[in-house]
Short mmCIF file of C-alpha atoms and ligand atoms in Angstrom, two decimals:
data_model
loop_
_atom_site.label_atom_id
_atom_site.label_comp_id
_atom_site.label_asym_id
_atom_site.label_seq_id
_atom_site.Cartn_x
_atom_site.Cartn_y
_atom_site.Cartn_z
CA MET A 5 86.21 -45.59 236.48
CA ALA A 6 82.54 -45.39 235.48
CA ARG A 7 80.59 -48.55 236.17
CA ARG A 8 77.11 -49.90 235.36
CA ILE A 9 75.31 -50.44 238.62
CA LEU A 10 71.99 -52.26 238.87
CA ILE A 11 69.85 -51.27 241.86
CA THR A 12 66.71 -53.25 242.71
CA GLY A 13 64.09 -51.37 244.72
CA VAL A 14 65.23 -48.17 243.02
CA ALA A 15 61.83 -46.44 243.31
CA GLY A 16 61.88 -46.86 247.08
CA PHE A 17 63.27 -44.69 249.83
CA LEU A 18 66.84 -46.01 250.04
CA GLY A 19 67.08 -47.23 246.43
CA SER A 20 66.30 -43.81 244.96
CA HIS A 21 68.86 -42.09 247.20
CA LEU A 22 71.44 -44.71 246.22
CA ALA A 23 70.71 -44.13 242.54
CA ASP A 24 71.38 -40.42 243.02
CA ARG A 25 74.63 -41.14 244.80
CA PHE A 26 75.98 -43.60 242.22
CA LEU A 27 75.02 -41.17 239.41
CA ALA A 28 76.72 -38.31 241.27
CA ASP A 29 79.84 -40.48 241.55
CA GLY A 30 79.90 -40.76 237.74
CA HIS A 31 78.36 -44.21 237.24
CA GLU A 32 75.49 -45.49 235.10
CA VAL A 33 72.48 -46.81 237.00
CA ILE A 34 69.98 -49.41 235.84
CA GLY A 35 67.07 -49.32 238.26
CA VAL A 36 64.68 -52.23 238.67
CA ASP A 37 61.39 -51.94 240.53
CA ASN A 38 57.82 -53.22 240.33
CA LEU A 39 56.47 -50.20 242.27
CA LEU A 40 55.04 -52.42 245.01
CA THR A 41 55.91 -50.01 247.83
CA GLY A 42 57.94 -47.48 245.85
CA SER A 43 56.89 -44.51 243.77
CA ARG A 44 57.79 -43.01 240.41
CA ARG A 45 57.80 -39.66 242.21
CA ASN A 46 61.11 -40.69 243.85
CA LEU A 47 62.69 -40.92 240.38
CA ALA A 48 60.92 -38.01 238.64
CA HIS A 49 64.06 -35.84 238.80
CA LEU A 50 65.95 -38.49 236.76
CA ALA A 51 63.52 -38.42 233.81
CA ARG A 52 66.07 -36.70 231.57
CA GLU A 53 69.18 -38.37 233.00
CA PRO A 54 70.81 -40.33 230.14
CA ARG A 55 72.85 -42.45 232.58
CA PHE A 56 69.69 -43.74 234.30
CA ASP A 57 67.22 -46.38 233.07
CA LEU A 58 64.24 -47.84 234.88
CA ILE A 59 63.13 -51.40 234.20
CA GLU A 60 59.71 -52.17 235.64
CA HIS A 61 60.07 -55.77 236.75
CA ASP A 62 59.29 -58.06 239.69
CA VAL A 63 62.69 -59.43 240.74
CA SER A 64 61.01 -62.48 242.27
CA LYS A 65 61.04 -63.52 238.61
CA PRO A 66 64.30 -63.98 236.66
CA LEU A 67 65.78 -60.97 234.88
CA PHE A 68 68.07 -61.28 231.86
CA LEU A 69 70.17 -58.32 230.71
CA GLU A 70 72.84 -57.89 228.07
CA PRO A 71 76.30 -58.48 229.62
CA GLY A 72 77.96 -55.42 231.12
CA VAL A 73 76.60 -54.97 234.64
CA ASP A 74 79.47 -54.33 237.09
CA GLY A 75 77.54 -54.15 240.35
CA VAL A 76 74.19 -55.38 241.69
CA LEU A 77 72.65 -53.83 244.80
CA HIS A 78 69.61 -55.83 245.91
CA PHE A 79 67.43 -53.38 247.85
CA ALA A 80 63.98 -54.52 246.67
CA SER A 81 61.73 -55.55 249.56
CA PRO A 82 58.86 -54.10 251.52
CA ALA A 83 60.60 -52.66 254.58
CA SER A 84 57.92 -51.12 256.78
CA PRO A 85 56.35 -53.60 259.24
CA VAL A 86 52.91 -52.45 258.05
CA ASP A 87 53.91 -53.14 254.42
CA TYR A 88 55.37 -56.57 255.01
CA ALA A 89 52.44 -57.58 257.21
CA SER A 90 50.09 -56.79 254.32
CA LEU A 91 52.42 -58.28 251.67
CA PRO A 92 53.68 -61.42 253.43
CA ILE A 93 54.16 -63.71 250.43
CA GLN A 94 55.66 -60.98 248.23
CA THR A 95 58.11 -60.18 251.04
CA LEU A 96 59.23 -63.80 251.35
CA LYS A 97 59.50 -64.12 247.58
CA VAL A 98 61.57 -60.99 247.01
CA GLY A 99 63.91 -61.89 249.88
CA GLY A 100 64.15 -65.52 248.78
CA LEU A 101 63.60 -65.86 245.03
CA GLY A 102 64.56 -62.23 244.35
CA THR A 103 67.89 -62.70 246.11
CA HIS A 104 68.52 -65.95 244.24
CA HIS A 105 67.74 -64.42 240.84
CA THR A 106 69.79 -61.27 241.42
CA LEU A 107 72.73 -63.35 242.66
CA GLY A 108 72.45 -65.40 239.47
CA LEU A 109 72.44 -62.21 237.43
CA ALA A 110 75.52 -60.92 239.25
CA ARG A 111 77.32 -64.22 238.69
CA ARG A 112 76.52 -64.25 234.98
CA HIS A 113 77.85 -60.69 234.64
CA GLY A 114 80.85 -61.19 236.93
CA ALA A 115 79.47 -58.30 239.01
CA ARG A 116 79.95 -57.36 242.62
CA TYR A 117 76.82 -58.07 244.69
CA MET A 118 75.46 -56.22 247.69
CA LEU A 119 72.53 -57.42 249.80
CA ALA A 120 70.46 -54.96 251.83
CA SER A 121 69.92 -56.90 255.03
CA THR A 122 68.49 -55.59 258.25
CA SER A 123 68.77 -55.32 262.02
CA GLU A 124 65.65 -57.54 262.01
CA VAL A 125 67.94 -60.56 261.53
CA TYR A 126 68.64 -60.05 265.26
CA GLY A 127 64.90 -60.27 266.05
CA ASP A 128 64.03 -59.20 269.60
CA PRO A 129 67.66 -59.08 270.77
CA GLU A 130 68.95 -60.42 274.08
CA ILE A 131 72.31 -58.73 273.54
CA HIS A 132 72.51 -54.97 273.55
CA PRO A 133 73.81 -53.22 271.49
CA GLN A 134 73.89 -55.78 268.69
CA PRO A 135 77.28 -56.73 267.18
CA GLU A 136 77.46 -58.60 263.86
CA GLY A 137 78.46 -61.81 265.67
CA TYR A 138 75.11 -61.97 267.51
CA ARG A 139 72.92 -64.68 265.96
CA GLY A 140 69.58 -63.25 266.91
CA ASN A 141 66.30 -64.12 268.57
CA VAL A 142 63.76 -64.44 265.76
CA ASN A 143 60.31 -65.99 266.01
CA PRO A 144 60.10 -68.05 262.79
CA VAL A 145 56.30 -68.18 262.79
CA GLY A 146 55.36 -64.68 264.02
CA PRO A 147 54.06 -61.88 261.78
CA ARG A 148 57.54 -60.35 261.37
CA ALA A 149 58.99 -63.69 260.26
CA VAL A 150 58.12 -63.07 256.60
CA TYR A 151 60.67 -60.27 256.60
CA ASP A 152 63.18 -61.51 259.18
CA GLU A 153 63.46 -65.04 257.83
CA ALA A 154 63.53 -63.85 254.21
CA LYS A 155 66.50 -61.65 255.08
CA ARG A 156 68.23 -64.43 257.03
CA TYR A 157 67.74 -66.76 254.05
CA ALA A 158 69.00 -63.97 251.74
CA GLU A 159 72.17 -63.62 253.82
CA ALA A 160 72.72 -67.39 253.75
CA MET A 161 72.18 -67.50 249.97
CA THR A 162 74.57 -64.57 249.45
CA MET A 163 77.28 -66.33 251.48
CA ALA A 164 76.60 -69.57 249.56
CA TYR A 165 77.20 -67.78 246.23
CA HIS A 166 80.38 -66.32 247.66
CA ARG A 167 81.64 -69.69 248.89
CA ALA A 168 80.42 -71.89 246.04
CA HIS A 169 80.98 -69.54 243.09
CA GLY A 170 83.55 -67.07 244.41
CA LEU A 171 81.08 -64.20 243.87
CA ASP A 172 82.31 -60.87 245.24
CA THR A 173 79.62 -60.16 247.83
CA ARG A 174 78.74 -57.61 250.52
CA ILE A 175 76.05 -57.68 253.20
CA VAL A 176 74.86 -54.53 254.98
CA ARG A 177 72.65 -54.87 258.05
CA ILE A 178 70.72 -51.63 258.01
CA PHE A 179 69.20 -50.27 261.23
CA ASN A 180 66.19 -47.89 261.27
CA THR A 181 66.83 -45.20 258.69
CA TYR A 182 64.62 -42.22 257.84
CA GLY A 183 64.53 -39.18 255.60
CA THR A 184 63.02 -37.74 252.46
CA ARG A 185 61.22 -40.03 249.98
CA MET A 186 59.63 -42.26 252.60
CA ARG A 187 55.95 -42.79 251.83
CA PRO A 188 53.87 -40.56 254.13
CA ARG A 189 51.63 -43.44 255.23
CA ASP A 190 54.20 -46.23 255.15
CA GLY A 191 53.59 -47.01 258.82
CA ARG A 192 57.17 -46.52 260.01
CA VAL A 193 57.50 -44.50 263.15
CA VAL A 194 59.39 -41.41 261.94
CA SER A 195 57.17 -40.90 258.88
CA ASN A 196 54.03 -41.56 260.93
CA PHE A 197 54.97 -39.10 263.68
CA ILE A 198 56.05 -36.30 261.32
CA VAL A 199 52.89 -36.61 259.21
CA GLN A 200 50.69 -36.81 262.31
CA GLY A 201 52.46 -33.77 263.81
CA LEU A 202 52.09 -31.71 260.64
CA ARG A 203 48.41 -32.62 260.29
CA GLY A 204 47.67 -31.75 263.89
CA GLU A 205 46.75 -35.37 264.61
CA ALA A 206 47.74 -37.25 267.76
CA MET A 207 50.90 -39.32 267.43
CA THR A 208 50.14 -43.02 267.79
CA ILE A 209 52.45 -44.63 270.34
CA TYR A 210 52.37 -48.42 270.26
CA GLY A 211 52.64 -50.04 273.69
CA THR A 212 54.04 -47.84 276.46
CA GLY A 213 56.55 -46.16 274.15
CA SER A 214 59.41 -47.40 276.33
CA GLN A 215 60.77 -49.60 273.51
CA THR A 216 63.90 -48.16 271.90
CA ARG A 217 65.20 -47.64 268.39
CA SER A 218 68.31 -45.94 267.00
CA PHE A 219 67.56 -43.69 264.03
CA CYS A 220 69.98 -43.00 261.21
CA HIS A 221 69.52 -40.18 258.71
CA VAL A 222 69.49 -41.32 255.08
CA ASP A 223 72.52 -39.21 254.10
CA ASP A 224 74.66 -40.99 256.71
CA GLN A 225 73.24 -44.36 255.69
CA VAL A 226 73.97 -43.83 251.98
CA GLU A 227 77.55 -42.81 252.76
CA GLY A 228 77.95 -46.00 254.82
CA ILE A 229 76.45 -48.21 252.10
CA VAL A 230 78.78 -46.76 249.46
CA ARG A 231 81.78 -47.36 251.72
CA VAL A 232 80.73 -50.97 252.27
CA TYR A 233 80.30 -51.42 248.52
CA HIS A 234 83.87 -50.26 247.94
CA CYS A 235 85.45 -52.11 250.88
CA ARG A 236 86.71 -55.69 250.81
CA ARG A 237 84.79 -57.19 253.71
CA VAL A 238 82.46 -60.04 252.77
CA ASP A 239 81.03 -60.66 256.25
CA PRO A 240 78.01 -58.56 257.29
CA ILE A 241 78.46 -54.97 258.48
CA ASN A 242 76.01 -53.11 260.72
CA LEU A 243 75.11 -49.60 259.56
CA GLY A 244 73.05 -47.37 261.80
CA ASN A 245 73.18 -44.54 264.30
CA PRO A 246 74.00 -45.82 267.81
CA ASP A 247 72.14 -42.93 269.51
CA GLU A 248 69.24 -44.76 271.10
CA TYR A 249 65.82 -43.22 271.89
CA THR A 250 62.61 -44.48 273.38
CA ILE A 251 59.58 -44.05 271.14
CA LEU A 252 58.20 -41.61 273.73
CA GLU A 253 61.37 -39.50 273.41
CA LEU A 254 61.04 -39.57 269.63
CA ALA A 255 57.40 -38.45 269.86
CA ALA A 256 58.35 -35.56 272.16
CA LEU A 257 61.10 -34.45 269.77
CA VAL A 258 58.85 -34.61 266.70
CA MET A 259 56.07 -32.77 268.58
CA GLU A 260 58.51 -29.94 269.26
CA GLU A 261 59.82 -29.81 265.72
CA THR A 262 56.37 -29.92 264.10
CA GLU A 263 54.96 -27.60 266.78
CA SER A 264 52.17 -30.07 267.44
CA PRO A 265 50.05 -29.22 270.50
CA VAL A 266 48.11 -32.52 270.41
CA PRO A 267 49.05 -35.08 273.09
CA PRO A 268 49.93 -38.57 271.81
CA VAL A 269 47.57 -41.53 272.05
CA PHE A 270 48.54 -45.07 273.03
CA ARG A 271 47.73 -48.08 270.83
CA PRO A 272 48.40 -51.82 271.31
CA LEU A 273 51.96 -52.97 270.72
CA PRO A 274 52.17 -55.17 267.59
CA PRO A 275 53.27 -58.78 268.27
CA ASP A 276 57.03 -59.46 268.43
CA ASP A 277 57.87 -55.74 268.33
CA PRO A 278 61.52 -55.65 269.53
CA VAL A 279 61.94 -54.14 273.00
CA VAL A 280 65.33 -52.58 272.23
CA ARG A 281 67.47 -52.03 269.16
CA CYS A 282 70.84 -50.36 268.83
CA PRO A 283 73.70 -51.12 266.46
CA ASP A 284 77.22 -51.89 267.56
CA ILE A 285 79.03 -50.10 264.74
CA SER A 286 82.60 -50.80 265.80
CA THR A 287 83.20 -52.84 262.61
CA ALA A 288 82.05 -49.94 260.40
CA ARG A 289 84.12 -47.46 262.42
CA ARG A 290 87.21 -49.64 262.17
CA GLU A 291 86.96 -50.93 258.61
CA LEU A 292 85.22 -48.04 256.85
CA ASP A 293 86.17 -45.12 259.07
CA TRP A 294 82.42 -44.44 259.06
CA SER A 295 80.11 -43.17 261.74
CA PRO A 296 76.94 -41.09 261.50
CA THR A 297 77.26 -37.32 261.69
CA ILE A 298 73.60 -36.21 261.68
CA GLY A 299 71.81 -36.25 265.03
CA LEU A 300 68.12 -37.09 265.33
CA ARG A 301 66.85 -33.52 265.81
CA GLU A 302 68.88 -32.24 262.88
CA GLY A 303 67.75 -35.18 260.71
CA VAL A 304 64.08 -34.65 261.62
CA ARG A 305 64.47 -30.94 260.75
CA ARG A 306 65.86 -31.88 257.34
CA THR A 307 62.95 -34.28 256.72
CA ILE A 308 59.95 -32.18 257.79
CA PRO A 309 59.89 -29.88 254.69
CA TYR A 310 59.59 -32.92 252.41
CA PHE A 311 56.50 -34.23 254.23
CA ARG A 312 55.06 -30.71 254.49
CA GLY A 313 55.37 -30.40 250.70
CA LEU A 314 53.50 -33.67 250.16
CA ILE A 315 50.74 -32.73 252.60
CA ASP A 316 50.34 -29.24 251.08
CA GLY A 317 50.05 -30.86 247.65
CA GLU A 318 47.21 -33.20 248.70
P1 LIG B 26 60.88 -49.08 250.38
O1 LIG B 26 59.63 -49.84 250.60
O2 LIG B 26 60.81 -47.58 250.34
O3 LIG B 26 61.58 -49.55 249.03
C1 LIG B 26 61.56 -50.87 248.59
C2 LIG B 26 61.43 -50.87 247.08
O4 LIG B 26 61.47 -52.23 246.60
C3 LIG B 26 60.11 -50.27 246.57
O5 LIG B 26 60.35 -49.32 245.56
C4 LIG B 26 59.34 -51.47 246.05
O6 LIG B 26 58.44 -51.14 245.01
C5 LIG B 26 60.48 -52.37 245.59
N1 LIG B 26 60.11 -53.78 245.49
C6 LIG B 26 59.52 -54.55 246.43
N2 LIG B 26 59.32 -55.81 245.97
C7 LIG B 26 59.83 -55.82 244.71
C8 LIG B 26 59.95 -56.83 243.71
N3 LIG B 26 59.49 -58.07 243.90
N4 LIG B 26 60.53 -56.51 242.52
C9 LIG B 26 61.00 -55.25 242.30
N5 LIG B 26 60.91 -54.26 243.20
C10 LIG B 26 60.33 -54.54 244.40
O7 LIG B 26 61.91 -49.56 251.51
P2 LIG B 26 63.33 -48.97 251.92
O8 LIG B 26 63.24 -48.42 253.28
O9 LIG B 26 63.89 -48.14 250.82
O10 LIG B 26 64.17 -50.32 252.02
C11 LIG B 26 65.05 -50.73 250.99
C12 LIG B 26 65.84 -51.95 251.43
O11 LIG B 26 66.58 -51.64 252.61
C13 LIG B 26 64.95 -53.15 251.76
O12 LIG B 26 65.58 -54.33 251.28
C14 LIG B 26 64.92 -53.15 253.27
O13 LIG B 26 64.76 -54.44 253.79
C15 LIG B 26 66.29 -52.57 253.62
N6 LIG B 26 66.25 -51.93 254.94
C16 LIG B 26 65.73 -50.68 255.11
C17 LIG B 26 65.70 -50.12 256.39
C18 LIG B 26 65.17 -48.75 256.64
O14 LIG B 26 65.16 -48.32 257.80
N7 LIG B 26 64.75 -47.98 255.67
C19 LIG B 26 66.17 -50.86 257.49
C20 LIG B 26 66.66 -52.14 257.27
C21 LIG B 26 66.71 -52.66 255.99
N1 LIG B 27 55.65 -47.24 266.42
C1 LIG B 27 54.81 -46.43 267.16
N2 LIG B 27 53.89 -45.68 266.49
C2 LIG B 27 53.76 -45.69 265.15
C3 LIG B 27 54.62 -46.52 264.39
C4 LIG B 27 55.56 -47.28 265.06
O1 LIG B 27 54.89 -46.38 268.38
O2 LIG B 27 52.88 -44.96 264.63
C5 LIG B 27 56.67 -48.03 267.12
C6 LIG B 27 56.72 -49.50 266.77
O3 LIG B 27 55.84 -50.25 267.60
C7 LIG B 27 58.18 -49.83 267.04
C8 LIG B 27 58.91 -48.54 266.71
O4 LIG B 27 57.93 -47.51 266.73
O5 LIG B 27 58.37 -50.12 268.40
C9 LIG B 27 59.58 -48.56 265.35
O6 LIG B 27 58.62 -48.97 264.40
P1 LIG B 27 58.90 -48.99 262.84
O7 LIG B 27 57.62 -49.45 262.20
O8 LIG B 27 59.41 -47.68 262.38
O9 LIG B 27 60.04 -50.05 262.58
P2 LIG B 27 60.66 -51.31 263.36
O10 LIG B 27 61.86 -50.78 264.03
O11 LIG B 27 59.67 -51.84 264.34
O12 LIG B 27 60.95 -52.25 262.27
#
């Protein structure tokens, strides 16, 4: 049955892919975004789509819509560490006030609610890989706290609306995801390395490059998110690709795929940068029958033409 789905952060990387997926599944999508870190370019192909509307609005302020929204997916938030370091108050507000307002909207409409949370709720983890039951190791006053604590508050607020008001809620803890529609200079490692490789610039490795991340292609991530939306589990679910790489390994792979001959350079490690990160996805495997299917090399190959197109157009 066709539904009206409201997606905040719709002009961003994940939000725009989710809009496409919900439209492809036959639903109507109301997108909300204030274009803080997103781009109209990510939605240009929907200009003539009658089942899509964009509302330009800051969801840190209340939003009132005519009744009839069936689902709310709250994806608005700066997500790159460089973005949230330069937008600290906006990040706290959209995770705190934005979550509160969108929960209120969902309650008023009797809609299902999904929160985009993050592996950052685990901070610099002491347990590896990270299962949902792990409570994390977050520095509440470090530079990453504006994002990590906003998301932890957002999770608590989502569970409070579920418990106090019986709201039908979902929480996805998203691990590093990459693909088309990321901003070329958003500061995240995959977009940085691909753009640097294509421009013939040295890849910037922070620290020794021995820190690890586990990279999930956007197509796998969107499939996981949709499955969580349609499942019955209220408790958080990790979504990510458990194949773990050091940043040095990632740089070597992207150098090969972009045919970059320039050796990488080393830069200082930002404070509180997690040493390791890898999702335990046994809950998603068990409850959603979901696991990623796109390996890192294949995913990077699928992403390079998008960045090449942007660079050629500059
Ligand atoms: P993004 O920066 O590409 O998109 C975020 C979008 O939210 C942008 O379009 C931005 O303009 C919008 N936005 C920010 N503040 C807003 C506000 N106050 N009102 C309205 N719109 C606002 O980031 P992304 O990678 O697409 O991340 C989307 C969501 O997924 C975020 O909530 C992020 O925390 C979460 N997430 C992403 C990843 C990842 O690897 N991509 C990992 C963990 C969690
Ligand atoms: N990183 C790097 N070079 C870059 C950008 C990032 O070495 O140009 C490192 C960063 O220090 C971190 C990892 O890559 O250890 C992933 O960074 P990203 O910003 O993508 O997201 P995070 O997982 O830290 O939230």
